[in-house]
GROMACS .gro file of C-alpha atoms in nm:
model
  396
    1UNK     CA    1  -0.374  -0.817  -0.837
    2UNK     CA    2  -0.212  -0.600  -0.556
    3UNK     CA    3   0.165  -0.554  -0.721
    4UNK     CA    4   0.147  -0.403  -1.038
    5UNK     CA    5   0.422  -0.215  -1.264
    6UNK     CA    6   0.530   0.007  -1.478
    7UNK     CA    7   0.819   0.197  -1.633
    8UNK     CA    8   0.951   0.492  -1.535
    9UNK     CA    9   1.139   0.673  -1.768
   10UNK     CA   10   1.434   0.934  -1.736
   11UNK     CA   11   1.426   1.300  -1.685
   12UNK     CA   12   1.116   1.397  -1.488
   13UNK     CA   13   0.910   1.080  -1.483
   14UNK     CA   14   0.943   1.028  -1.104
   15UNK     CA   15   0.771   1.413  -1.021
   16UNK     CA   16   0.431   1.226  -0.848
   17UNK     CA   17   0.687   1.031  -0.578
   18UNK     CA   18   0.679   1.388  -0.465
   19UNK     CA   19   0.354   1.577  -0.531
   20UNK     CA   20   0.213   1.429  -0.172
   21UNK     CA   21   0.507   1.422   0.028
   22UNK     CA   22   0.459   1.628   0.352
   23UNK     CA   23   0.658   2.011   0.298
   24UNK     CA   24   0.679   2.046   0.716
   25UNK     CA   25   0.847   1.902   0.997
   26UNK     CA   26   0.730   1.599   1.094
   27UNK     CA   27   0.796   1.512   1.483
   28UNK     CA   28   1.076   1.252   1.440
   29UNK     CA   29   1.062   1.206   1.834
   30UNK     CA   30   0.710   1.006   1.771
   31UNK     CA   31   0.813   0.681   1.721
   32UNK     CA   32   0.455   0.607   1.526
   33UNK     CA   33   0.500   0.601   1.172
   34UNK     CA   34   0.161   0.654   1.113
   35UNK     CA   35   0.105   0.962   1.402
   36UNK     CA   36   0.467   1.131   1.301
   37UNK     CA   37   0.286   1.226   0.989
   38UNK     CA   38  -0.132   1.260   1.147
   39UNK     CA   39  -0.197   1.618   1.101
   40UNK     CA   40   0.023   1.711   0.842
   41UNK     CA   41  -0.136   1.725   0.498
   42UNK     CA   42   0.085   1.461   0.290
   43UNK     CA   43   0.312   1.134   0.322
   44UNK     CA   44   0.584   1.061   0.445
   45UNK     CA   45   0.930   1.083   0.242
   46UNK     CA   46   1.042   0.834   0.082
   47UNK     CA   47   1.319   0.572   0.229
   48UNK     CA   48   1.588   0.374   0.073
   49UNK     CA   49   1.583   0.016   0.002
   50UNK     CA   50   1.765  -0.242  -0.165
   51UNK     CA   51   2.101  -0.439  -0.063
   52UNK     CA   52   2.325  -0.245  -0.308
   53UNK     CA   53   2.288   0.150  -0.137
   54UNK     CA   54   2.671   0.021  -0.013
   55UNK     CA   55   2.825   0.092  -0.451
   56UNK     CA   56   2.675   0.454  -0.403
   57UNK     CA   57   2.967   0.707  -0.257
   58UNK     CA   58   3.161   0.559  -0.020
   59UNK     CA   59   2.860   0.385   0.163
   60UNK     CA   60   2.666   0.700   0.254
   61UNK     CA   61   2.355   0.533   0.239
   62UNK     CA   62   2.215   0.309   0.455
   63UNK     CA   63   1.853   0.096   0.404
   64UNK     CA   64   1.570   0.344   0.596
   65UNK     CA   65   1.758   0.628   0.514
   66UNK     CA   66   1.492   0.937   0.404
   67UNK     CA   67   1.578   0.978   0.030
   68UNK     CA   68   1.622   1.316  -0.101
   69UNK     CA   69   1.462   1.477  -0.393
   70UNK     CA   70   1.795   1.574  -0.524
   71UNK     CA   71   1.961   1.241  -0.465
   72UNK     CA   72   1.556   1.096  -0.654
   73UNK     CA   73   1.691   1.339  -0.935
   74UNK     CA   74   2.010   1.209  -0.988
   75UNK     CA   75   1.938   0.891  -0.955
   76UNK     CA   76   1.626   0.829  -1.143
   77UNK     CA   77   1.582   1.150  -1.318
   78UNK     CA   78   1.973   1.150  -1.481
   79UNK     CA   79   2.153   0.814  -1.384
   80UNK     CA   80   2.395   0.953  -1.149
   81UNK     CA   81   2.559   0.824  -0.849
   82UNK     CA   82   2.313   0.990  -0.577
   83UNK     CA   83   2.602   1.086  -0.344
   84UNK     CA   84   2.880   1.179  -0.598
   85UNK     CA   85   2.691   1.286  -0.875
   86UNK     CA   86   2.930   1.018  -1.088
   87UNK     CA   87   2.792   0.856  -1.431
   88UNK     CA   88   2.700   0.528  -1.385
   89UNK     CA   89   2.752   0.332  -1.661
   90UNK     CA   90   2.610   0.413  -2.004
   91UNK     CA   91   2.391   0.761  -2.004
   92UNK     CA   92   2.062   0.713  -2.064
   93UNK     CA   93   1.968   0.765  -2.371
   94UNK     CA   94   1.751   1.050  -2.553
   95UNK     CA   95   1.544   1.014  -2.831
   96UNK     CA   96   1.438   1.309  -3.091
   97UNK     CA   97   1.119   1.472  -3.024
   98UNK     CA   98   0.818   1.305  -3.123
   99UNK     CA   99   0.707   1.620  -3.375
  100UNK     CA  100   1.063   1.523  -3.545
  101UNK     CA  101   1.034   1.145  -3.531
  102UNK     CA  102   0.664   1.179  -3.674
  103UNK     CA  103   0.795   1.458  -3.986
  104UNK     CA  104   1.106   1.200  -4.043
  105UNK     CA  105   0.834   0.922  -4.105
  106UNK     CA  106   0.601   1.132  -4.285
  107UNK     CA  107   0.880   1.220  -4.506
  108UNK     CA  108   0.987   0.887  -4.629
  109UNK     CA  109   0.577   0.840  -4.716
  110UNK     CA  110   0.579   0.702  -5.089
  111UNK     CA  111   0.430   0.961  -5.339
  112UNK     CA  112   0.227   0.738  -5.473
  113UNK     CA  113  -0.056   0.706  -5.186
  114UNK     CA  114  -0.366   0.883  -5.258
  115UNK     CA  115  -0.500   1.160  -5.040
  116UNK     CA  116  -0.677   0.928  -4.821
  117UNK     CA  117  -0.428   0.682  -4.791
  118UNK     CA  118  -0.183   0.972  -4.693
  119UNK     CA  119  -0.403   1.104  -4.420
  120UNK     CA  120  -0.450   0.729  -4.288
  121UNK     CA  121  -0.090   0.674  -4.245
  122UNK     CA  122   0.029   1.009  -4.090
  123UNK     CA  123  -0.269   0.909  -3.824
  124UNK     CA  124  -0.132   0.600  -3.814
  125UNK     CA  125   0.212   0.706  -3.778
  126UNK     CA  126   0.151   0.974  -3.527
  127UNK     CA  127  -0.042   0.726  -3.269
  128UNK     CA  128   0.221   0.510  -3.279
  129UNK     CA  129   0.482   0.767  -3.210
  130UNK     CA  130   0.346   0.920  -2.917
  131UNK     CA  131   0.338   0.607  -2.739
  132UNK     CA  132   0.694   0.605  -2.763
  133UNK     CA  133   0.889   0.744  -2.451
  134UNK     CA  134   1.144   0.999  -2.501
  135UNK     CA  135   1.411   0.884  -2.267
  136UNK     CA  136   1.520   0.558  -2.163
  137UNK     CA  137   1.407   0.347  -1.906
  138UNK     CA  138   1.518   0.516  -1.538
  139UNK     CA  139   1.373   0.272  -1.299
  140UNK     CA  140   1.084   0.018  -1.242
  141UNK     CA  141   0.758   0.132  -0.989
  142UNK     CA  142   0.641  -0.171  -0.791
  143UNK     CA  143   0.293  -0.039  -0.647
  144UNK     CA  144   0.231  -0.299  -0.344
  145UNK     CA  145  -0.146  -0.242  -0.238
  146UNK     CA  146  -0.317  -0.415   0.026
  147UNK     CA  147  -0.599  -0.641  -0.038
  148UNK     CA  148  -0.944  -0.416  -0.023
  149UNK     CA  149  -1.067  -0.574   0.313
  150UNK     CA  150  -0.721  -0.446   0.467
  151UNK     CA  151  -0.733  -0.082   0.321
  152UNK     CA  152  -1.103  -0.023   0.494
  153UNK     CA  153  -0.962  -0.223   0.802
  154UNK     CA  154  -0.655   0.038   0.837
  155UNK     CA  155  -0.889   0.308   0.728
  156UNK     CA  156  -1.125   0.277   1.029
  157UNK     CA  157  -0.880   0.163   1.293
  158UNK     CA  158  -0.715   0.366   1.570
  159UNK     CA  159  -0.373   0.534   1.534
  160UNK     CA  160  -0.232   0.237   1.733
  161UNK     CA  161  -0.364  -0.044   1.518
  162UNK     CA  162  -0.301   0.167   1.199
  163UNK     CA  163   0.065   0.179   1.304
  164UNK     CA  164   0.076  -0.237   1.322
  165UNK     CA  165  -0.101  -0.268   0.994
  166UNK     CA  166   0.169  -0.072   0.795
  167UNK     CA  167   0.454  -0.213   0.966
  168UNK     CA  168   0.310  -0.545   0.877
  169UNK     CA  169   0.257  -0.457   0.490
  170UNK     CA  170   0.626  -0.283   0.494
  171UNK     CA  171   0.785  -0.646   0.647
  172UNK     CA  172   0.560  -0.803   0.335
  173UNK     CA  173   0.726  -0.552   0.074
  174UNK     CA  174   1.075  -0.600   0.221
  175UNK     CA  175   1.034  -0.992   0.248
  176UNK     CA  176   0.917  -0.961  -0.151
  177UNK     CA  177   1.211  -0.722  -0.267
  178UNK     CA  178   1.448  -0.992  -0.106
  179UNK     CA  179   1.306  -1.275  -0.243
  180UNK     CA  180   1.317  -1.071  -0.587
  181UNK     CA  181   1.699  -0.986  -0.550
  182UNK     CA  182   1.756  -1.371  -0.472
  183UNK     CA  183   1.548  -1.516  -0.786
  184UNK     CA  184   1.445  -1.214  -1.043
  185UNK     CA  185   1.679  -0.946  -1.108
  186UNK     CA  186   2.004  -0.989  -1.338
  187UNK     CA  187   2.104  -0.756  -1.636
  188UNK     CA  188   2.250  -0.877  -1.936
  189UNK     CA  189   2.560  -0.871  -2.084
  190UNK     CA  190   2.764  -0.905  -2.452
  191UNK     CA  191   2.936  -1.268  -2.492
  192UNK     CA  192   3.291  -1.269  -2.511
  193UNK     CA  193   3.274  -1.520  -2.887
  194UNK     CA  194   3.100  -1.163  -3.027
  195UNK     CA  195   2.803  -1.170  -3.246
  196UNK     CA  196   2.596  -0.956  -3.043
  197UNK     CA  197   2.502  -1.215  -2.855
  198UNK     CA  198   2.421  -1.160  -2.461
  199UNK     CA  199   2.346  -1.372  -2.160
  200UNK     CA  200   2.223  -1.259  -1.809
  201UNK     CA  201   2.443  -1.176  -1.534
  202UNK     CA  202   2.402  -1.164  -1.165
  203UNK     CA  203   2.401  -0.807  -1.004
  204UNK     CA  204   2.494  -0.733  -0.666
  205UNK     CA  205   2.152  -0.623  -0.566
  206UNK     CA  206   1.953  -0.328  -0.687
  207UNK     CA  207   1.873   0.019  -0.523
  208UNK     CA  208   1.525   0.095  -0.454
  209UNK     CA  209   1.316   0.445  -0.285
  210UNK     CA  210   0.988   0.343  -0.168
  211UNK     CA  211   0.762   0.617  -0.082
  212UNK     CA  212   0.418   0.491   0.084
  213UNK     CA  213   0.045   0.666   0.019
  214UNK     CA  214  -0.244   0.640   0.254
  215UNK     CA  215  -0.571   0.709  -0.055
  216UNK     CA  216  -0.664   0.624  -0.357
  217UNK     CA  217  -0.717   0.891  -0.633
  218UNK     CA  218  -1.090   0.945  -0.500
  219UNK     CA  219  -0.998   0.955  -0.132
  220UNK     CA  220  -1.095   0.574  -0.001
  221UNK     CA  221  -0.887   0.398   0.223
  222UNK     CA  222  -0.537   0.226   0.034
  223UNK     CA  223  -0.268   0.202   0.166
  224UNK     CA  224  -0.025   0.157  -0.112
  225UNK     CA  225   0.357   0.141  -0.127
  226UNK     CA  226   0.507   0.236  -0.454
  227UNK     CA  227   0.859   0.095  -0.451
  228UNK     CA  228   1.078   0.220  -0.744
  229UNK     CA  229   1.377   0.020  -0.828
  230UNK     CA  230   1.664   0.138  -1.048
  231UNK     CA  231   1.716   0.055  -1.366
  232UNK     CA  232   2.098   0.086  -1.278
  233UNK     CA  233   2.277  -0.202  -1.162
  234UNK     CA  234   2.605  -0.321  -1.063
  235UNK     CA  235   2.689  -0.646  -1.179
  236UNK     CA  236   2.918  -0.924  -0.993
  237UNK     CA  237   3.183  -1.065  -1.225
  238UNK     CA  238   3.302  -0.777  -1.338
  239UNK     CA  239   3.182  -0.438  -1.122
  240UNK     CA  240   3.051  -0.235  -1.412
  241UNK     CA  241   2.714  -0.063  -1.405
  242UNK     CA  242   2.461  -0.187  -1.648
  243UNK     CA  243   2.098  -0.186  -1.701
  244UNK     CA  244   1.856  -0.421  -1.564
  245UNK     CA  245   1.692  -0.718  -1.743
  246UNK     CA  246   1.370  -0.644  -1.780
  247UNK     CA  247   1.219  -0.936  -1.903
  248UNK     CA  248   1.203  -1.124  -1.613
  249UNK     CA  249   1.079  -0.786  -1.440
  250UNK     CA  250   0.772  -0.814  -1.616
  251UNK     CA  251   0.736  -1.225  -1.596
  252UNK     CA  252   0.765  -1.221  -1.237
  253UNK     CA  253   0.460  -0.980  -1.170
  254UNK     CA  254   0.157  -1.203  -1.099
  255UNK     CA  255   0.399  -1.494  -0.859
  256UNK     CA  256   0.522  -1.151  -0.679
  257UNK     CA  257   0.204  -1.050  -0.666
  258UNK     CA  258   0.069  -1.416  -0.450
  259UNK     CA  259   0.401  -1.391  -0.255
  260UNK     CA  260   0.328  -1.037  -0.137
  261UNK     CA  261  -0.023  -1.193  -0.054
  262UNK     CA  262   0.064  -1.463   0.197
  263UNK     CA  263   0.362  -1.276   0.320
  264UNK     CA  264   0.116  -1.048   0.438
  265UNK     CA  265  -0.132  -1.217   0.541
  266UNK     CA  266   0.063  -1.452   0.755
  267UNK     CA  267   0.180  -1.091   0.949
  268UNK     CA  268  -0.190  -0.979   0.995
  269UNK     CA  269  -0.327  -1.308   1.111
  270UNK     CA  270  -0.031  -1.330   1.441
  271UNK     CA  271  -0.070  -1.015   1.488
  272UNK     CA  272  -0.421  -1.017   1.532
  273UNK     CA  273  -0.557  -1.370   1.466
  274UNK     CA  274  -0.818  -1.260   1.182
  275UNK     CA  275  -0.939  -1.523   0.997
  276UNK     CA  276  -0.953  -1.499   0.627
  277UNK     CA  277  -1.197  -1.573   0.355
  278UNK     CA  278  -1.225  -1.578  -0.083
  279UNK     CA  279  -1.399  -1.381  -0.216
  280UNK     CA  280  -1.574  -1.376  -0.566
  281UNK     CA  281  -1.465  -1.065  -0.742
  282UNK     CA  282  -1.684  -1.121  -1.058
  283UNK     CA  283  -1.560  -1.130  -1.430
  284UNK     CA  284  -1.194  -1.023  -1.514
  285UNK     CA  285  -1.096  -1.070  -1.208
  286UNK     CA  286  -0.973  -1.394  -0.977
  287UNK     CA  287  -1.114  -1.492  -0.648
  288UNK     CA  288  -0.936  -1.275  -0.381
  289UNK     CA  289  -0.848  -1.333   0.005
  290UNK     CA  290  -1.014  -1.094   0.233
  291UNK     CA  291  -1.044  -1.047   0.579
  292UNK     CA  292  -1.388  -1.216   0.733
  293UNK     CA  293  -1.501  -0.963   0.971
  294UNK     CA  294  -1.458  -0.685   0.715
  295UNK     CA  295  -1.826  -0.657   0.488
  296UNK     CA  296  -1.875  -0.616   0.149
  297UNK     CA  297  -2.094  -0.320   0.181
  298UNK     CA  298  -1.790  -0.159   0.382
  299UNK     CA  299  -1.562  -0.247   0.133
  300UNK     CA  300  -1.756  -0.134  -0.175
  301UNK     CA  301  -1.812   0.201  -0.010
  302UNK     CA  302  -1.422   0.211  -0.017
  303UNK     CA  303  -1.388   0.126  -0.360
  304UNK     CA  304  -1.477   0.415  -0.576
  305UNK     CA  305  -1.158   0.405  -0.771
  306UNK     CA  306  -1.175   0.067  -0.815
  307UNK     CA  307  -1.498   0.069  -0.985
  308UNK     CA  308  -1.423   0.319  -1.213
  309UNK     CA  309  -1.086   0.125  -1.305
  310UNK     CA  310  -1.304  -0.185  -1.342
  311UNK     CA  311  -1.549  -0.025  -1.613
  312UNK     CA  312  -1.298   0.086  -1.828
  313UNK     CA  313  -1.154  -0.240  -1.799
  314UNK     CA  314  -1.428  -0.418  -1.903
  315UNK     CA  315  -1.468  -0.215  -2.218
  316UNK     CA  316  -1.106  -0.245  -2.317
  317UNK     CA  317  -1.135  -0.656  -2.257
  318UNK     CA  318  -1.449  -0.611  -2.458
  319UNK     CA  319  -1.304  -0.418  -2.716
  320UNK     CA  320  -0.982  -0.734  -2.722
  321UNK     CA  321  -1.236  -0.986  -2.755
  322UNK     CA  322  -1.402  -0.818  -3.057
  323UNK     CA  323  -1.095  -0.784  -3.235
  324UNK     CA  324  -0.916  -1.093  -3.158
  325UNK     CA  325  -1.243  -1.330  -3.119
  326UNK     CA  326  -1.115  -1.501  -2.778
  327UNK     CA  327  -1.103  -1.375  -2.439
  328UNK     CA  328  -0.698  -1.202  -2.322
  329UNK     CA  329  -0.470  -1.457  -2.129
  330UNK     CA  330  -0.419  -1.324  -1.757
  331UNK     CA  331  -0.126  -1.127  -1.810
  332UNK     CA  332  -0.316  -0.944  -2.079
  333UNK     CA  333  -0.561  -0.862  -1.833
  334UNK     CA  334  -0.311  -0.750  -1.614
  335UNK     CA  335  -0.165  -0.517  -1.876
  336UNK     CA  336  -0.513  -0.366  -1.987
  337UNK     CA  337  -0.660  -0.328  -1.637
  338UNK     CA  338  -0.259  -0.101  -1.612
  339UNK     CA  339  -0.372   0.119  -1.882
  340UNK     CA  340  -0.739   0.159  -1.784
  341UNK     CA  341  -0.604   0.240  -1.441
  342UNK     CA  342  -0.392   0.519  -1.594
  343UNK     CA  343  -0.678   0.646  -1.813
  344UNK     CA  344  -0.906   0.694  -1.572
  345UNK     CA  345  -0.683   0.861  -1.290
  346UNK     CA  346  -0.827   1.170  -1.202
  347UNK     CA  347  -0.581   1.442  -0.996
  348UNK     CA  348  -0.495   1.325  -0.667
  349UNK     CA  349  -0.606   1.607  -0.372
  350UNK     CA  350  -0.338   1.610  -0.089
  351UNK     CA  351  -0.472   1.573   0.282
  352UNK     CA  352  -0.356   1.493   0.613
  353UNK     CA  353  -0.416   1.168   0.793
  354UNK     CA  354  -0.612   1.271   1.034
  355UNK     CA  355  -0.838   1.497   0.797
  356UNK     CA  356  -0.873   1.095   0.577
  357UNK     CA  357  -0.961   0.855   0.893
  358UNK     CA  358  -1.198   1.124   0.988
  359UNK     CA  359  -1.390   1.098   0.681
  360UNK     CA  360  -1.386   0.725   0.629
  361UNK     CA  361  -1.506   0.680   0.999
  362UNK     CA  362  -1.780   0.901   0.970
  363UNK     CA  363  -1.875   0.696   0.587
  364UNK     CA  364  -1.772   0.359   0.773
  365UNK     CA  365  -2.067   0.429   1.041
  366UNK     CA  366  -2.325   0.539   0.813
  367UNK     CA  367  -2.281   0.201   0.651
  368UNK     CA  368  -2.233  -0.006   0.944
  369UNK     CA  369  -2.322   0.193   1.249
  370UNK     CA  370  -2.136   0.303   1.513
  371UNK     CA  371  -2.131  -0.001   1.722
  372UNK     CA  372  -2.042  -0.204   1.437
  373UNK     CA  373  -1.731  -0.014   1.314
  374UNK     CA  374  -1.604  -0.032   1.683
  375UNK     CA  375  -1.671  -0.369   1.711
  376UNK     CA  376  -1.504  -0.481   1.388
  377UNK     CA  377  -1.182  -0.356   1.416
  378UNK     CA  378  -0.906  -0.469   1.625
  379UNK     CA  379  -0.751  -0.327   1.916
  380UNK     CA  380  -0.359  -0.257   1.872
  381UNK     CA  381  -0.362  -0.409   2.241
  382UNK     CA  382  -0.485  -0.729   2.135
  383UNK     CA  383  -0.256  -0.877   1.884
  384UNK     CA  384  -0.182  -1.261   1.868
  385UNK     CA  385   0.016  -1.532   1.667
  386UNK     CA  386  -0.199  -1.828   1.693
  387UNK     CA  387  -0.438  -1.824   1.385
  388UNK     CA  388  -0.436  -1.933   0.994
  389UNK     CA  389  -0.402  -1.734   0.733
  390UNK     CA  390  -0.475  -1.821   0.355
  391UNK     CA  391  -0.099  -1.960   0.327
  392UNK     CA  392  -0.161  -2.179   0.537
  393UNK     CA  393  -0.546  -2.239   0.506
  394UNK     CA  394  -0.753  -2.436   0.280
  395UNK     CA  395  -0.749  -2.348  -0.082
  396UNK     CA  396  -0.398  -2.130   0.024
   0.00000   0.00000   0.00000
């Protein structure tokens, strides 16, 4: 799976867009994405995308536009307009805090239970409550990683060929956000014969900040893009702001996820005419397109995070089929693999580029050898458009 998802909720939920975005000046005259940002320690700041920036202000915005951390604030953080500052739509809502929620429940406890049944259901009662969020939902974060074999590709290439690589997984993104604007995203709205019934709507687009990170929590090679989309949208018929559906959000997440696959692929293959391969990746996990020249042992020395992720994993599937007696459908994978991901994430340290590829070249040639990681990755001066990729391939 390389798009995954998850909530983000209102009020301070969106603080790690921020926590590795570069504090100095990048040099804007460099025309490299990738070198702008080399030697400062960080990422770059997040851009704008989405085809409905034009209902903000007065048109302010424009796609590729750097997005502000105030303009992230009132956006995500409160709702706002992020040029005017204007409500949009209903606020978001706030829920009581959960030491009040949990009390309330406690309260309405029959007198009747014994002491042990008492202490079971307060338990009870407070697990469940602090799962609960204490906003509403501010916004949706896409995460669009490239496949393993990629990440250690980009990790050990030169500046050049780094550059190609991320401007090929940004077209892939953009191509998928389209494609999700076109077939995915609606809201839903109240039926004028009442009842409280609703039907879906068709919005004019969404707005979307997409901030892009070069590491994974343990400091391999990923390049990762998390794009968060608004939970505000504007929709057709009638021009007010509502909130997004976001039951087709979540339904769409594994076809995104192959899209955002061979969309990518199909850019790395005429760019450089790589050919592609499956790969086994063991239990819980589907057979997954890699790159051929790129080696296991390369990738696995890349993968710290992932194994760590996987473990947990395992034990929570375990745990599922112990309980339940049969093994989780796909998307129930999908949805423990999110949490064991989020239980395992240590704290992120912030570097520079050039301070990264540094490492993973030096790690790359203990594995491989130093004629072997020069051999094995492309030159930015030889790219092509003449090869398959697993679109197009057998088995694609």
């Amino acid at each position: 799976m390389t798009v995954s998802m998850r909530k983000i909720h209102a009020g301070r939920g969106y603080d790690y867009l921020l926590k590795s975005v570069v504090r100095a000046d990048a040099n804007m005259g460099d025309p490299n994405p990738v070198t702008r940002y080399y030697t400062d320690e960080g990422t770059p700041p997040g851009r704008w995308m989405g085809s409905a920036l034009h209902a903000f202000g007065t048109g302010e915005i424009r796609r590729g536009d750097t997005v502000t951390s105030q303009q992230l604030q009132l956006l995500i953080g409160t709702g706002l307009d992020p040029v005017t500052g204007e409500q949009l739509g209903r606020a978001f809502p706030v829920y009581p805090p959960t030491e009040e929620r949990v009390a309330a429940r406690v309260a309405d406890l029959s007198p009747d239970l014994t002491d042990d049944q008492r202490k079971q259901a307060v338990q009870q009662i407070k697990a469940e409550e602090v799962r609960k969020p204490s906003s509403g939902v501010a916004g949706f974060d896409y995460t669009f990683s490239v496949p393993k074999s990629v990440s250690a590709l980009w990790g050990v290439a030169d500046a050049g060929t780094q550059a190609l690589i991320v401007d090929a997984h940004h077209q892939a993104v953009a191509e998928v956000l389209d494609f999700m604007e076109r077939e995915v995203v609606a809201t839903r709205r109240g039926v004028a014969a009442g009842d409280g019934a609703v039907m879906q709507a068709d919005v004019i687009g969404v707005a979307a900040t997409a901030y892009d990170h070069w590491d994974s929590r343990l400091g391999d090679p990923q390049l990762h893009t998390h794009v968060v989309i608004s939970n505000k949208v504007k929709t057709t018929a009638d021009g007010r702001w509502r909130s997004l559906d976001g039951n087709p959000m979540f339904e769409a997440i594994v076809p995104l996820s192959a899209h955002y696959n061979a969309v990518l692929a199909d850019h790395i293959t005429r760019l450089f005419g790589i050919e592609w391969e499956q790969r086994d990746r063991g239990k819980n996990h589907n057979a997954a397109w890699e790159l051929a020249p790129v080696p296991e042992k390369l990738i696995w020395e890349f993968s710290s995070r992932g194994s760590d992720v996987d473990q947990e994993t395992d034990r929570r599937v375990a745990e599922y089929i112990a309980q339940h007696g049969r093994r989780p459908s796909p998307v129930k994978v999908m949805e423990i693999r999110a949490r064991a991901t989020l239980a395992t994430r240590p704290n992120k340290e912030v570097r520079s580029l050039f301070d990264l590829t540094t490492d993973w070249r030096g790690r790359a040639q203990k594995i491989l050898g130093t004629g072997a990681v020069d051999s094995s990755r492309p030159s930015s001066g030889h790219a092509r458009a003449d090869r398959r990729s697993p679109r197009h391939g057998a088995g694609g």
